[in-house]
mmCIF file of C-alpha atoms and ligand atoms in Angstrom:
data_model
loop_
_atom_site.group_PDB
_atom_site.id
_atom_site.type_symbol
_atom_site.label_atom_id
_atom_site.label_comp_id
_atom_site.label_asym_id
_atom_site.label_seq_id
_atom_site.Cartn_x
_atom_site.Cartn_y
_atom_site.Cartn_z
ATOM 1 C CA UNK A 1 -3.278 -16.664 28.983
ATOM 2 C CA UNK A 2 -3.315 -20.129 28.216
ATOM 3 C CA UNK A 3 -3.334 -19.477 23.854
ATOM 4 C CA UNK A 4 -1.342 -22.165 23.604
ATOM 5 C CA UNK A 5 -2.392 -24.851 26.149
ATOM 6 C CA UNK A 6 -1.936 -27.854 25.191
ATOM 7 C CA UNK A 7 0.599 -27.430 22.421
ATOM 8 C CA UNK A 8 4.274 -29.301 21.862
ATOM 9 C CA UNK A 9 6.988 -27.564 20.943
ATOM 10 C CA UNK A 10 10.461 -27.559 20.001
ATOM 11 C CA UNK A 11 12.328 -24.778 20.556
ATOM 12 C CA UNK A 12 15.730 -24.835 18.933
ATOM 13 C CA UNK A 13 18.399 -22.313 19.973
ATOM 14 C CA UNK A 14 21.382 -21.587 17.467
ATOM 15 C CA UNK A 15 24.246 -18.913 18.054
ATOM 16 C CA UNK A 16 24.134 -15.486 18.462
ATOM 17 C CA UNK A 17 23.698 -13.234 21.157
ATOM 18 C CA UNK A 18 20.067 -13.002 21.062
ATOM 19 C CA UNK A 19 19.880 -16.858 22.497
ATOM 20 C CA UNK A 20 19.741 -15.193 25.940
ATOM 21 C CA UNK A 21 16.103 -13.745 24.575
ATOM 22 C CA UNK A 22 15.044 -17.400 24.136
ATOM 23 C CA UNK A 23 15.256 -18.000 28.021
ATOM 24 C CA UNK A 24 12.555 -15.252 28.018
ATOM 25 C CA UNK A 25 10.576 -16.906 24.936
ATOM 26 C CA UNK A 26 10.704 -20.536 26.514
ATOM 27 C CA UNK A 27 9.336 -18.891 29.731
ATOM 28 C CA UNK A 28 6.456 -16.997 28.155
ATOM 29 C CA UNK A 29 5.663 -20.248 25.900
ATOM 30 C CA UNK A 30 5.629 -22.206 29.221
ATOM 31 C CA UNK A 31 3.689 -20.198 31.157
ATOM 32 C CA UNK A 32 1.026 -19.568 27.992
ATOM 33 C CA UNK A 33 0.526 -23.305 28.417
ATOM 34 C CA UNK A 34 2.908 -24.666 25.811
ATOM 35 C CA UNK A 35 4.694 -28.021 26.778
ATOM 36 C CA UNK A 36 8.258 -26.633 25.281
ATOM 37 C CA UNK A 37 11.580 -29.325 24.421
ATOM 38 C CA UNK A 38 14.422 -27.130 23.950
ATOM 39 C CA UNK A 39 17.365 -28.429 21.334
ATOM 40 C CA UNK A 40 20.110 -25.941 20.974
ATOM 41 C CA UNK A 41 23.050 -25.940 18.501
ATOM 42 C CA UNK A 42 26.231 -26.332 19.908
ATOM 43 C CA UNK A 43 27.065 -22.652 19.371
ATOM 44 C CA UNK A 44 23.998 -21.964 20.760
ATOM 45 C CA UNK A 45 25.064 -23.570 24.242
ATOM 46 C CA UNK A 46 27.993 -21.151 24.066
ATOM 47 C CA UNK A 47 25.657 -18.635 24.484
ATOM 48 C CA UNK A 48 22.966 -20.033 27.021
ATOM 49 C CA UNK A 49 23.251 -23.231 28.304
ATOM 50 C CA UNK A 50 21.296 -26.371 28.479
ATOM 51 C CA UNK A 51 20.568 -25.832 32.138
ATOM 52 C CA UNK A 52 18.967 -22.895 32.004
ATOM 53 C CA UNK A 53 16.109 -23.931 29.722
ATOM 54 C CA UNK A 54 15.921 -27.453 31.415
ATOM 55 C CA UNK A 55 14.637 -25.150 34.659
ATOM 56 C CA UNK A 56 12.633 -22.800 32.526
ATOM 57 C CA UNK A 57 10.805 -25.877 30.607
ATOM 58 C CA UNK A 58 10.185 -28.796 33.106
ATOM 59 C CA UNK A 59 11.992 -30.747 30.434
ATOM 60 C CA UNK A 60 15.344 -32.363 29.402
ATOM 61 C CA UNK A 61 17.155 -30.080 27.230
ATOM 62 C CA UNK A 62 18.973 -31.049 24.291
ATOM 63 C CA UNK A 63 22.520 -30.366 22.467
ATOM 64 C CA UNK A 64 24.853 -33.553 21.906
ATOM 65 C CA UNK A 65 23.219 -35.866 18.839
ATOM 66 C CA UNK A 66 25.169 -38.303 21.119
ATOM 67 C CA UNK A 67 23.673 -37.727 24.679
ATOM 68 C CA UNK A 68 23.678 -41.092 26.446
ATOM 69 C CA UNK A 69 20.909 -39.656 28.520
ATOM 70 C CA UNK A 70 18.368 -39.935 24.789
ATOM 71 C CA UNK A 71 15.294 -41.739 25.569
ATOM 72 C CA UNK A 72 15.897 -43.443 22.350
ATOM 73 C CA UNK A 73 18.191 -43.945 19.545
ATOM 74 C CA UNK A 74 16.096 -42.567 16.927
ATOM 75 C CA UNK A 75 15.735 -39.022 19.324
ATOM 76 C CA UNK A 76 16.633 -36.463 16.001
ATOM 77 C CA UNK A 77 13.368 -38.237 14.957
ATOM 78 C CA UNK A 78 11.373 -38.525 17.768
ATOM 79 C CA UNK A 79 11.373 -35.244 19.827
ATOM 80 C CA UNK A 80 9.626 -33.872 16.452
ATOM 81 C CA UNK A 81 7.412 -36.699 16.527
ATOM 82 C CA UNK A 82 4.008 -35.104 18.206
ATOM 83 C CA UNK A 83 5.522 -31.567 18.069
ATOM 84 C CA UNK A 84 3.038 -29.033 16.986
ATOM 85 C CA UNK A 85 5.713 -27.009 15.512
ATOM 86 C CA UNK A 86 9.920 -25.966 15.646
ATOM 87 C CA UNK A 87 10.733 -22.828 16.477
ATOM 88 C CA UNK A 88 14.135 -22.026 15.983
ATOM 89 C CA UNK A 89 14.767 -18.752 17.842
ATOM 90 C CA UNK A 90 17.457 -16.924 17.370
ATOM 91 C CA UNK A 91 18.308 -18.824 13.982
ATOM 92 C CA UNK A 92 21.622 -17.795 12.970
ATOM 93 C CA UNK A 93 22.761 -17.095 9.284
ATOM 94 C CA UNK A 94 24.948 -20.287 9.253
ATOM 95 C CA UNK A 95 21.307 -22.511 10.577
ATOM 96 C CA UNK A 96 19.510 -20.759 7.570
ATOM 97 C CA UNK A 97 21.862 -22.070 5.144
ATOM 98 C CA UNK A 98 21.999 -25.363 6.545
ATOM 99 C CA UNK A 99 18.142 -25.588 6.436
ATOM 100 C CA UNK A 100 18.177 -24.242 2.694
ATOM 101 C CA UNK A 101 20.774 -26.989 1.823
ATOM 102 C CA UNK A 102 19.374 -29.850 3.789
ATOM 103 C CA UNK A 103 21.830 -30.202 5.710
ATOM 104 C CA UNK A 104 21.572 -32.360 8.740
ATOM 105 C CA UNK A 105 24.799 -32.836 11.078
ATOM 106 C CA UNK A 106 23.925 -32.252 14.755
ATOM 107 C CA UNK A 107 20.859 -33.026 16.228
ATOM 108 C CA UNK A 108 19.136 -29.853 15.460
ATOM 109 C CA UNK A 109 19.377 -29.627 11.765
ATOM 110 C CA UNK A 110 18.663 -33.201 11.863
ATOM 111 C CA UNK A 111 15.205 -32.770 13.590
ATOM 112 C CA UNK A 112 14.154 -29.987 11.195
ATOM 113 C CA UNK A 113 15.101 -32.493 8.588
ATOM 114 C CA UNK A 114 12.944 -35.278 9.696
ATOM 115 C CA UNK A 115 9.947 -33.396 11.050
ATOM 116 C CA UNK A 116 6.372 -34.030 9.670
ATOM 117 C CA UNK A 117 5.356 -30.299 11.708
ATOM 118 C CA UNK A 118 5.251 -26.224 10.669
ATOM 119 C CA UNK A 119 9.168 -25.142 10.693
ATOM 120 C CA UNK A 120 9.155 -21.106 12.453
ATOM 121 C CA UNK A 121 12.735 -19.000 12.566
ATOM 122 C CA UNK A 122 13.264 -16.035 14.052
ATOM 123 C CA UNK A 123 16.020 -14.969 12.095
ATOM 124 C CA UNK A 124 19.420 -13.245 14.563
ATOM 125 C CA UNK A 125 22.180 -11.580 12.527
ATOM 126 C CA UNK A 126 24.786 -8.702 11.534
ATOM 127 C CA UNK A 127 22.915 -6.575 9.167
ATOM 128 C CA UNK A 128 25.419 -6.963 6.447
ATOM 129 C CA UNK A 129 25.050 -10.699 6.942
ATOM 130 C CA UNK A 130 21.407 -10.577 6.425
ATOM 131 C CA UNK A 131 21.634 -8.626 3.375
ATOM 132 C CA UNK A 132 24.340 -10.458 1.937
ATOM 133 C CA UNK A 133 23.438 -12.090 -1.371
ATOM 134 C CA UNK A 134 23.581 -15.800 -0.066
ATOM 135 C CA UNK A 135 21.310 -15.355 3.054
ATOM 136 C CA UNK A 136 18.356 -13.353 1.086
ATOM 137 C CA UNK A 137 18.421 -16.587 -1.346
ATOM 138 C CA UNK A 138 18.180 -18.993 1.832
ATOM 139 C CA UNK A 139 15.546 -17.029 3.167
ATOM 140 C CA UNK A 140 13.554 -17.112 -0.249
ATOM 141 C CA UNK A 141 14.573 -20.916 -0.702
ATOM 142 C CA UNK A 142 13.299 -21.269 3.091
ATOM 143 C CA UNK A 143 9.486 -19.265 2.434
ATOM 144 C CA UNK A 144 9.753 -21.631 -1.076
ATOM 145 C CA UNK A 145 9.452 -24.421 1.163
ATOM 146 C CA UNK A 146 6.881 -23.496 3.293
ATOM 147 C CA UNK A 147 9.101 -22.548 6.570
ATOM 148 C CA UNK A 148 7.766 -19.374 8.395
ATOM 149 C CA UNK A 149 10.077 -16.635 9.069
ATOM 150 C CA UNK A 150 9.473 -14.517 11.566
ATOM 151 C CA UNK A 151 11.500 -10.477 11.350
ATOM 152 C CA UNK A 152 13.727 -9.566 11.845
ATOM 153 C CA UNK A 153 13.703 -6.344 12.862
ATOM 154 C CA UNK A 154 15.672 -2.682 12.989
ATOM 155 C CA UNK A 155 17.477 -1.645 15.387
ATOM 156 C CA UNK A 156 20.873 -1.645 17.240
ATOM 157 C CA UNK A 157 22.802 -4.453 16.870
ATOM 158 C CA UNK A 158 24.894 -5.881 19.379
ATOM 159 C CA UNK A 159 27.986 -5.500 17.589
ATOM 160 C CA UNK A 160 27.172 -1.550 17.697
ATOM 161 C CA UNK A 161 25.691 -1.246 14.057
ATOM 162 C CA UNK A 162 22.044 -0.355 12.955
ATOM 163 C CA UNK A 163 19.866 -2.285 10.891
ATOM 164 C CA UNK A 164 17.888 -5.223 9.951
ATOM 165 C CA UNK A 165 18.925 -8.366 11.668
ATOM 166 C CA UNK A 166 17.769 -7.766 15.269
ATOM 167 C CA UNK A 167 15.719 -11.021 17.168
ATOM 168 C CA UNK A 168 12.097 -10.009 17.186
ATOM 169 C CA UNK A 169 11.344 -9.984 20.872
ATOM 170 C CA UNK A 170 10.251 -12.701 23.154
ATOM 171 C CA UNK A 171 6.967 -11.492 23.563
ATOM 172 C CA UNK A 172 6.277 -10.784 19.505
ATOM 173 C CA UNK A 173 7.108 -14.591 18.487
ATOM 174 C CA UNK A 174 4.875 -15.716 21.304
ATOM 175 C CA UNK A 175 2.164 -13.182 19.611
ATOM 176 C CA UNK A 176 3.110 -14.968 16.266
ATOM 177 C CA UNK A 177 3.055 -18.540 17.925
ATOM 178 C CA UNK A 178 -0.574 -17.944 19.170
ATOM 179 C CA UNK A 179 -1.603 -16.596 15.672
ATOM 180 C CA UNK A 180 0.116 -18.859 13.789
ATOM 181 C CA UNK A 181 -2.173 -22.084 15.380
ATOM 182 C CA UNK A 182 -5.554 -19.840 14.787
ATOM 183 C CA UNK A 183 -7.795 -21.119 11.425
ATOM 184 C CA UNK A 184 -7.379 -19.198 8.825
ATOM 185 C CA UNK A 185 -11.251 -17.637 8.657
ATOM 186 C CA UNK A 186 -10.514 -14.522 7.291
ATOM 187 C CA UNK A 187 -8.119 -15.148 4.928
ATOM 188 C CA UNK A 188 -8.229 -12.403 1.986
ATOM 189 C CA UNK A 189 -10.661 -10.197 3.783
ATOM 190 C CA UNK A 190 -10.068 -6.728 4.551
ATOM 191 C CA UNK A 191 -11.215 -5.686 8.314
ATOM 192 C CA UNK A 192 -11.352 -2.035 9.762
ATOM 193 C CA UNK A 193 -12.021 -1.568 13.163
ATOM 194 C CA UNK A 194 -12.792 1.501 15.517
ATOM 195 C CA UNK A 195 -11.301 0.740 18.807
ATOM 196 C CA UNK A 196 -10.940 3.108 22.139
ATOM 197 C CA UNK A 197 -12.383 5.919 23.674
ATOM 198 C CA UNK A 198 -12.687 9.694 21.358
ATOM 199 C CA UNK A 199 -11.478 12.735 23.438
ATOM 200 C CA UNK A 200 -13.744 15.974 22.414
ATOM 201 C CA UNK A 201 -11.883 18.794 23.651
ATOM 202 C CA UNK A 202 -13.215 21.485 25.396
ATOM 203 C CA UNK A 203 -10.320 23.963 26.093
ATOM 204 C CA UNK A 204 -6.665 23.320 25.187
ATOM 205 C CA UNK A 205 -6.384 20.994 28.187
ATOM 206 C CA UNK A 206 -9.562 19.619 29.141
ATOM 207 C CA UNK A 207 -11.749 17.442 26.969
ATOM 208 C CA UNK A 208 -14.808 14.889 27.402
ATOM 209 C CA UNK A 209 -13.915 11.095 27.425
ATOM 210 C CA UNK A 210 -15.127 7.886 28.467
ATOM 211 C CA UNK A 211 -13.249 4.980 30.303
ATOM 212 C CA UNK A 212 -12.557 2.575 27.232
ATOM 213 C CA UNK A 213 -9.306 0.846 27.389
ATOM 214 C CA UNK A 214 -9.333 0.000 23.751
ATOM 215 C CA UNK A 215 -8.007 -3.827 25.349
ATOM 216 C CA UNK A 216 -11.445 -5.159 23.111
ATOM 217 C CA UNK A 217 -10.511 -3.263 19.817
ATOM 218 C CA UNK A 218 -6.913 -4.336 20.008
ATOM 219 C CA UNK A 219 -7.814 -7.936 20.926
ATOM 220 C CA UNK A 220 -10.018 -8.314 17.805
ATOM 221 C CA UNK A 221 -7.754 -6.356 15.637
ATOM 222 C CA UNK A 222 -5.262 -9.270 16.420
ATOM 223 C CA UNK A 223 -7.372 -11.648 16.086
ATOM 224 C CA UNK A 224 -8.901 -10.603 12.806
ATOM 225 C CA UNK A 225 -4.858 -10.096 11.967
ATOM 226 C CA UNK A 226 -4.290 -14.206 13.085
ATOM 227 C CA UNK A 227 -7.392 -15.053 10.901
ATOM 228 C CA UNK A 228 -5.795 -14.332 7.646
ATOM 229 C CA UNK A 229 -7.105 -10.690 7.657
ATOM 230 C CA UNK A 230 -5.235 -7.306 6.158
ATOM 231 C CA UNK A 231 -6.428 -5.361 9.433
ATOM 232 C CA UNK A 232 -6.469 -1.347 9.499
ATOM 233 C CA UNK A 233 -7.234 -0.146 13.048
ATOM 234 C CA UNK A 234 -8.378 3.420 13.752
ATOM 235 C CA UNK A 235 -7.949 4.108 16.859
ATOM 236 C CA UNK A 236 -8.855 6.661 19.970
ATOM 237 C CA UNK A 237 -6.703 7.836 22.380
ATOM 238 C CA UNK A 238 -5.615 3.989 24.016
ATOM 239 C CA UNK A 239 -2.269 3.374 25.477
ATOM 240 C CA UNK A 240 -2.343 -0.415 23.866
ATOM 241 C CA UNK A 241 0.559 -1.265 21.894
ATOM 242 C CA UNK A 242 -0.209 -2.000 18.153
ATOM 243 C CA UNK A 243 -0.407 -5.684 17.203
ATOM 244 C CA UNK A 244 2.704 -6.527 14.453
ATOM 245 C CA UNK A 245 1.233 -6.235 10.857
ATOM 246 C CA UNK A 246 -1.942 -4.376 12.038
ATOM 247 C CA UNK A 247 -1.641 -0.796 10.322
ATOM 248 C CA UNK A 248 -2.992 1.495 13.126
ATOM 249 C CA UNK A 249 -4.350 5.154 12.521
ATOM 250 C CA UNK A 250 -4.742 7.226 15.765
ATOM 251 C CA UNK A 251 -7.364 9.497 15.824
ATOM 252 C CA UNK A 252 -8.156 12.150 19.013
ATOM 253 C CA UNK A 253 -12.191 13.424 17.921
ATOM 254 C CA UNK A 254 -15.142 11.681 16.767
ATOM 255 C CA UNK A 255 -14.984 13.981 13.866
ATOM 256 C CA UNK A 256 -11.297 12.599 13.373
ATOM 257 C CA UNK A 257 -12.328 9.002 13.667
ATOM 258 C CA UNK A 258 -15.741 9.404 11.254
ATOM 259 C CA UNK A 259 -13.160 11.072 8.908
ATOM 260 C CA UNK A 260 -10.479 8.277 8.520
ATOM 261 C CA UNK A 261 -12.972 5.405 8.816
ATOM 262 C CA UNK A 262 -15.093 6.589 5.905
ATOM 263 C CA UNK A 263 -12.036 7.669 3.830
ATOM 264 C CA UNK A 264 -11.160 3.564 3.577
ATOM 265 C CA UNK A 265 -14.796 1.850 4.474
ATOM 266 C CA UNK A 266 -16.035 1.563 1.029
ATOM 267 C CA UNK A 267 -12.670 -0.556 0.456
ATOM 268 C CA UNK A 268 -13.164 -2.803 3.354
ATOM 269 C CA UNK A 269 -15.224 -6.591 3.495
ATOM 270 C CA UNK A 270 -15.707 -6.330 6.995
ATOM 271 C CA UNK A 271 -16.445 -3.305 9.671
ATOM 272 C CA UNK A 272 -16.350 -3.532 13.394
ATOM 273 C CA UNK A 273 -17.224 -0.926 15.544
ATOM 274 C CA UNK A 274 -15.573 -1.530 18.728
ATOM 275 C CA UNK A 275 -14.775 2.483 19.522
ATOM 276 C CA UNK A 276 -16.723 4.059 22.401
ATOM 277 C CA UNK A 277 -17.383 6.933 20.296
ATOM 278 C CA UNK A 278 -18.557 10.034 22.285
ATOM 279 C CA UNK A 279 -22.594 11.062 21.354
ATOM 280 C CA UNK A 280 -21.544 14.715 21.524
ATOM 281 C CA UNK A 281 -18.453 17.034 21.267
ATOM 282 C CA UNK A 282 -18.711 20.722 22.527
ATOM 283 C CA UNK A 283 -19.827 23.230 19.821
ATOM 284 C CA UNK A 284 -16.914 25.128 19.766
ATOM 285 C CA UNK A 285 -14.198 24.434 21.638
ATOM 286 C CA UNK A 286 -12.313 27.123 23.155
ATOM 287 C CA UNK A 287 -8.716 27.944 21.907
ATOM 288 C CA UNK A 288 -7.036 28.858 25.377
ATOM 289 C CA UNK A 289 -7.729 27.355 28.583
ATOM 290 C CA UNK A 290 -10.917 28.523 30.324
ATOM 291 C CA UNK A 291 -10.548 30.437 33.201
ATOM 292 C CA UNK A 292 -12.664 29.667 36.794
ATOM 293 C CA UNK A 293 -15.129 32.523 37.752
ATOM 294 C CA UNK A 294 -17.594 32.264 40.028
ATOM 295 C CA UNK A 295 -20.713 31.103 38.294
ATOM 296 C CA UNK A 296 -21.774 28.266 36.697
ATOM 297 C CA UNK A 297 -20.193 27.528 33.459
ATOM 298 C CA UNK A 298 -22.884 26.606 30.405
ATOM 299 C CA UNK A 299 -21.413 24.139 27.906
ATOM 300 C CA UNK A 300 -23.600 23.279 24.605
ATOM 301 C CA UNK A 301 -22.752 20.107 22.767
ATOM 302 C CA UNK A 302 -23.580 19.261 19.451
ATOM 303 C CA UNK A 303 -24.502 15.221 18.295
ATOM 304 C CA UNK A 304 -21.377 13.296 16.812
ATOM 305 C CA UNK A 305 -22.008 11.620 13.660
ATOM 306 C CA UNK A 306 -22.882 7.505 14.129
ATOM 307 C CA UNK A 307 -19.790 6.116 12.232
ATOM 308 C CA UNK A 308 -20.919 2.633 12.625
ATOM 309 C CA UNK A 309 -24.758 3.460 11.408
ATOM 310 C CA UNK A 310 -23.094 5.516 8.303
ATOM 311 C CA UNK A 311 -21.103 3.048 7.561
ATOM 312 C CA UNK A 312 -23.821 0.215 7.199
ATOM 313 C CA UNK A 313 -25.790 2.748 5.406
ATOM 314 C CA UNK A 314 -23.453 2.897 2.415
ATOM 315 C CA UNK A 315 -24.836 1.613 -0.720
ATOM 316 C CA UNK A 316 -22.731 -1.322 -0.699
ATOM 317 C CA UNK A 317 -21.733 -1.564 2.952
ATOM 318 C CA UNK A 318 -19.494 -3.706 4.339
ATOM 319 C CA UNK A 319 -19.928 -6.669 6.656
ATOM 320 C CA UNK A 320 -21.141 -4.443 9.587
ATOM 321 C CA UNK A 321 -21.033 -5.830 13.419
ATOM 322 C CA UNK A 322 -21.729 -2.941 16.309
ATOM 323 C CA UNK A 323 -20.815 -3.166 19.845
ATOM 324 C CA UNK A 324 -23.375 -3.016 22.368
ATOM 325 C CA UNK A 325 -22.387 -1.825 26.278
ATOM 326 C CA UNK A 326 -25.208 -1.479 28.125
ATOM 327 C CA UNK A 327 -25.372 -0.953 32.488
ATOM 328 C CA UNK A 328 -28.968 -2.744 32.457
ATOM 329 C CA UNK A 329 -31.651 -4.607 29.720
ATOM 330 C CA UNK A 330 -28.584 -5.611 27.731
ATOM 331 C CA UNK A 331 -31.205 -8.385 25.214
ATOM 332 C CA UNK A 332 -34.067 -5.311 24.643
ATOM 333 C CA UNK A 333 -30.676 -2.522 23.491
ATOM 334 C CA UNK A 334 -28.303 -4.811 21.768
ATOM 335 C CA UNK A 335 -30.849 -6.598 19.844
ATOM 336 C CA UNK A 336 -32.156 -3.315 19.203
ATOM 337 C CA UNK A 337 -29.291 -1.166 18.341
ATOM 338 C CA UNK A 338 -28.803 -4.319 15.513
ATOM 339 C CA UNK A 339 -32.040 -3.899 13.830
ATOM 340 C CA UNK A 340 -32.248 0.351 14.044
ATOM 341 C CA UNK A 341 -28.456 0.402 12.329
ATOM 342 C CA UNK A 342 -29.059 -2.542 10.475
ATOM 343 C CA UNK A 343 -26.051 -4.173 11.282
ATOM 344 C CA UNK A 344 -25.529 -8.180 10.659
ATOM 345 C CA UNK A 345 -23.904 -8.629 14.173
ATOM 346 C CA UNK A 346 -24.349 -6.786 17.566
ATOM 347 C CA UNK A 347 -22.068 -7.881 20.200
ATOM 348 C CA UNK A 348 -23.712 -7.054 23.573
ATOM 349 C CA UNK A 349 -21.821 -6.898 26.721
ATOM 350 C CA UNK A 350 -23.066 -5.179 30.464
ATOM 351 C CA UNK A 351 -20.505 -2.899 30.706
ATOM 352 C CA UNK A 352 -19.788 -3.802 34.627
ATOM 353 C CA UNK A 353 -18.335 -7.124 32.998
ATOM 354 C CA UNK A 354 -16.200 -5.832 30.479
ATOM 355 C CA UNK A 355 -15.028 -2.246 30.751
ATOM 356 C CA UNK A 356 -11.161 -1.760 31.283
ATOM 357 C CA UNK A 357 -10.506 -4.685 32.501
ATOM 358 C CA UNK A 358 -9.054 -8.047 31.164
ATOM 359 C CA UNK A 359 -11.552 -10.122 30.662
ATOM 360 C CA UNK A 360 -15.555 -10.087 29.256
ATOM 361 C CA UNK A 361 -18.867 -11.767 29.039
ATOM 362 C CA UNK A 362 -21.078 -11.197 25.899
ATOM 363 C CA UNK A 363 -23.698 -12.136 23.718
ATOM 364 C CA UNK A 364 -23.616 -12.122 20.091
ATOM 365 C CA UNK A 365 -26.915 -11.256 18.023
ATOM 366 C CA UNK A 366 -27.396 -12.037 15.196
ATOM 367 C CA UNK A 367 -30.434 -13.009 12.881
ATOM 368 C CA UNK A 368 -30.156 -16.305 14.441
ATOM 369 C CA UNK A 369 -30.704 -15.458 17.868
ATOM 370 C CA UNK A 370 -28.378 -14.980 20.813
ATOM 371 C CA UNK A 371 -24.815 -17.310 20.960
ATOM 372 C CA UNK A 372 -23.369 -16.155 24.517
ATOM 373 C CA UNK A 373 -19.413 -16.118 24.626
ATOM 374 C CA UNK A 374 -17.462 -16.149 27.825
ATOM 375 C CA UNK A 375 -16.342 -15.190 30.546
ATOM 376 C CA UNK A 376 -12.693 -15.245 29.002
ATOM 377 C CA UNK A 377 -9.733 -12.999 28.075
ATOM 378 C CA UNK A 378 -10.527 -10.932 25.759
ATOM 379 C CA UNK A 379 -8.384 -12.111 23.091
ATOM 380 C CA UNK A 380 -10.344 -15.536 23.804
ATOM 381 C CA UNK A 381 -13.797 -13.433 23.276
ATOM 382 C CA UNK A 382 -11.936 -11.542 20.341
ATOM 383 C CA UNK A 383 -11.352 -15.398 18.440
ATOM 384 C CA UNK A 384 -15.004 -16.134 19.100
ATOM 385 C CA UNK A 385 -16.452 -13.091 17.715
ATOM 386 C CA UNK A 386 -13.996 -13.496 14.526
ATOM 387 C CA UNK A 387 -15.218 -17.087 13.926
ATOM 388 C CA UNK A 388 -18.338 -16.104 14.249
ATOM 389 C CA UNK A 389 -18.215 -13.674 11.452
ATOM 390 C CA UNK A 390 -16.173 -15.962 9.479
ATOM 391 C CA UNK A 391 -18.790 -18.501 9.980
ATOM 392 C CA UNK A 392 -21.676 -15.962 8.769
ATOM 393 C CA UNK A 393 -19.247 -14.529 6.262
ATOM 394 C CA UNK A 394 -19.086 -18.521 4.494
ATOM 395 C CA UNK A 395 -22.709 -18.967 4.822
ATOM 396 C CA UNK A 396 -23.297 -21.386 7.278
ATOM 397 C CA UNK A 397 -24.840 -19.006 10.352
ATOM 398 C CA UNK A 398 -21.961 -18.631 12.899
ATOM 399 C CA UNK A 399 -22.586 -22.160 14.318
HETATM 400 O O1 C5P B 401 -25.563 3.656 19.724
HETATM 401 P P1 C5P B 401 -24.485 3.098 20.594
HETATM 402 O O2 C5P B 401 -23.880 4.226 20.796
HETATM 403 O O3 C5P B 401 -24.748 2.677 21.863
HETATM 404 O O4 C5P B 401 -24.036 1.815 19.832
HETATM 405 C C1 C5P B 401 -23.081 1.621 19.923
HETATM 406 C C2 C5P B 401 -22.000 0.634 18.718
HETATM 407 O O5 C5P B 401 -22.199 1.688 17.899
HETATM 408 C C3 C5P B 401 -20.694 0.715 18.805
HETATM 409 O O6 C5P B 401 -20.025 -0.374 17.813
HETATM 410 C C4 C5P B 401 -19.677 2.232 18.298
HETATM 411 O O7 C5P B 401 -18.283 1.726 17.584
HETATM 412 C C5 C5P B 401 -20.911 2.362 17.602
HETATM 413 N N1 C5P B 401 -20.878 3.946 17.498
HETATM 414 C C6 C5P B 401 -20.079 4.584 16.002
HETATM 415 N N2 C5P B 401 -20.323 6.056 16.269
HETATM 416 C C7 C5P B 401 -20.641 6.877 17.449
HETATM 417 C C8 C5P B 401 -21.357 5.908 18.531
HETATM 418 C C9 C5P B 401 -21.546 4.953 18.132
HETATM 419 O O8 C5P B 401 -19.711 4.007 15.332
HETATM 420 N N3 C5P B 401 -21.051 8.200 17.219
#
C-alpha cells in the first residue's frame, strides 16, 4: 500500500480509552506512506504517551503547548501549516464541544482553530454522552463548519454498555482517510457493480464455480465510493469485507445475480460487471447429494443469461463497463467483447496477471483506443478505472 504517500497528517489524540487504537492508526498511516505528527491533549496523554507516537511515527510527538523542544514559538500554527489534514482520533465529547465553540486553550485545540487544512474527527465516548443534546448540537455545528465526522460505530463500550459511541477501528479510519483525498469524479452518480464468482449448484453440497476472489470488484466499489458515488455491490460468494458506505447484496448463482441486477439496473447511472459469472449452470440441480457410482456421470449444462449484455441492451442503458479476463489474444477478444455487448468501456486483463492476486495490469478499451494501467495494486488500478469513467462521463474522453 502507498495510498497516503507524501501526505502530511497531524494526528490529534484526546482523552478516551479508544486512544490505544490511535497507536495502531499511527502505524497504519505511516506504513501507507504518510508523514504523521502526533499531538496529544493533556487527557489523551493519560491514556497513551507521546513516546509511543514518537516511536511509531519517527517524528517528535507533542502534548504541552509550552514544551521547550518546540522548533519555533509558533508551533501551534506551524505544525498544521503544510499539513494535508488534521485527524483527531479519538475525539472526546469535551473536544467536540471545544471545537464547536472555537475554544483554544491547549496545543491541539489551538492547532485546530489556526488551521488552513481540512479537519477530520473520529468521535469516541459513552453512548449517553454521544446522544446528549449538547453533543448532538456540537456535532451539527461541526458538520455545518465543514468538519468531516467519521463514525462513531455501534457496539460494546469500555463502560460495559452497548450503543453508539465506539470509535471506528483503525483500518476503517485509514480507509476513510485514503478515500478523503480522492477527486470526486463520480459525485452524485449511482454505481451498480457485480463482483466475485458465482456458484452453480450441482447437488446439495457441490457446484461449479471459479477462482475469482472478488478483490478487483470490491476495490472498484471502494474507489467509486471515494469518488463520491452511491454504490451498490451485488456479490457472489467472496470472502471480502464490505467497504463502509457500500450497499452489499449477497447472491450465489448467476440467476440470482441476474435478478438482483435487473431489479436495480434502470436506477443506476453506471453499471460495472466485474463478476466472473459462470457461463453455464446444471439444468436441474439435484436436491440430495449425488451418490457415487461406478460409471461416468453426465451433467447437462444450460447457458446463463449474460447480465452485462442485458443491461447494455436496456432501452435507456446506464454507462456500461465490462471486464475481459483472457488467457491469450487479449486485445482481439477484449475489443471484440466491447463491440458485441455494446459497452462504452472494457477493462481487459490477462488472467495470469490478476486472478486472485493483490496486483493487476490492465488495458482499457474505448472508442478512443487502448489505455494501459499498471502493474499496480488493485486499489490503484480501480482508482485509475474510476478516473477514466469520470472523464468519459464528463465528456473529455478519459485522457
Ligand atoms: O463474455 P465474457 O464472459 O468473457 O464477458 C465478461 C464480462 O461480461 C464481464 O464484465 C462479466 O462480468 C460480464 N458477464 C455477465 N454475465 C455473464 C457473463 C459475463 O455480466 N453471464
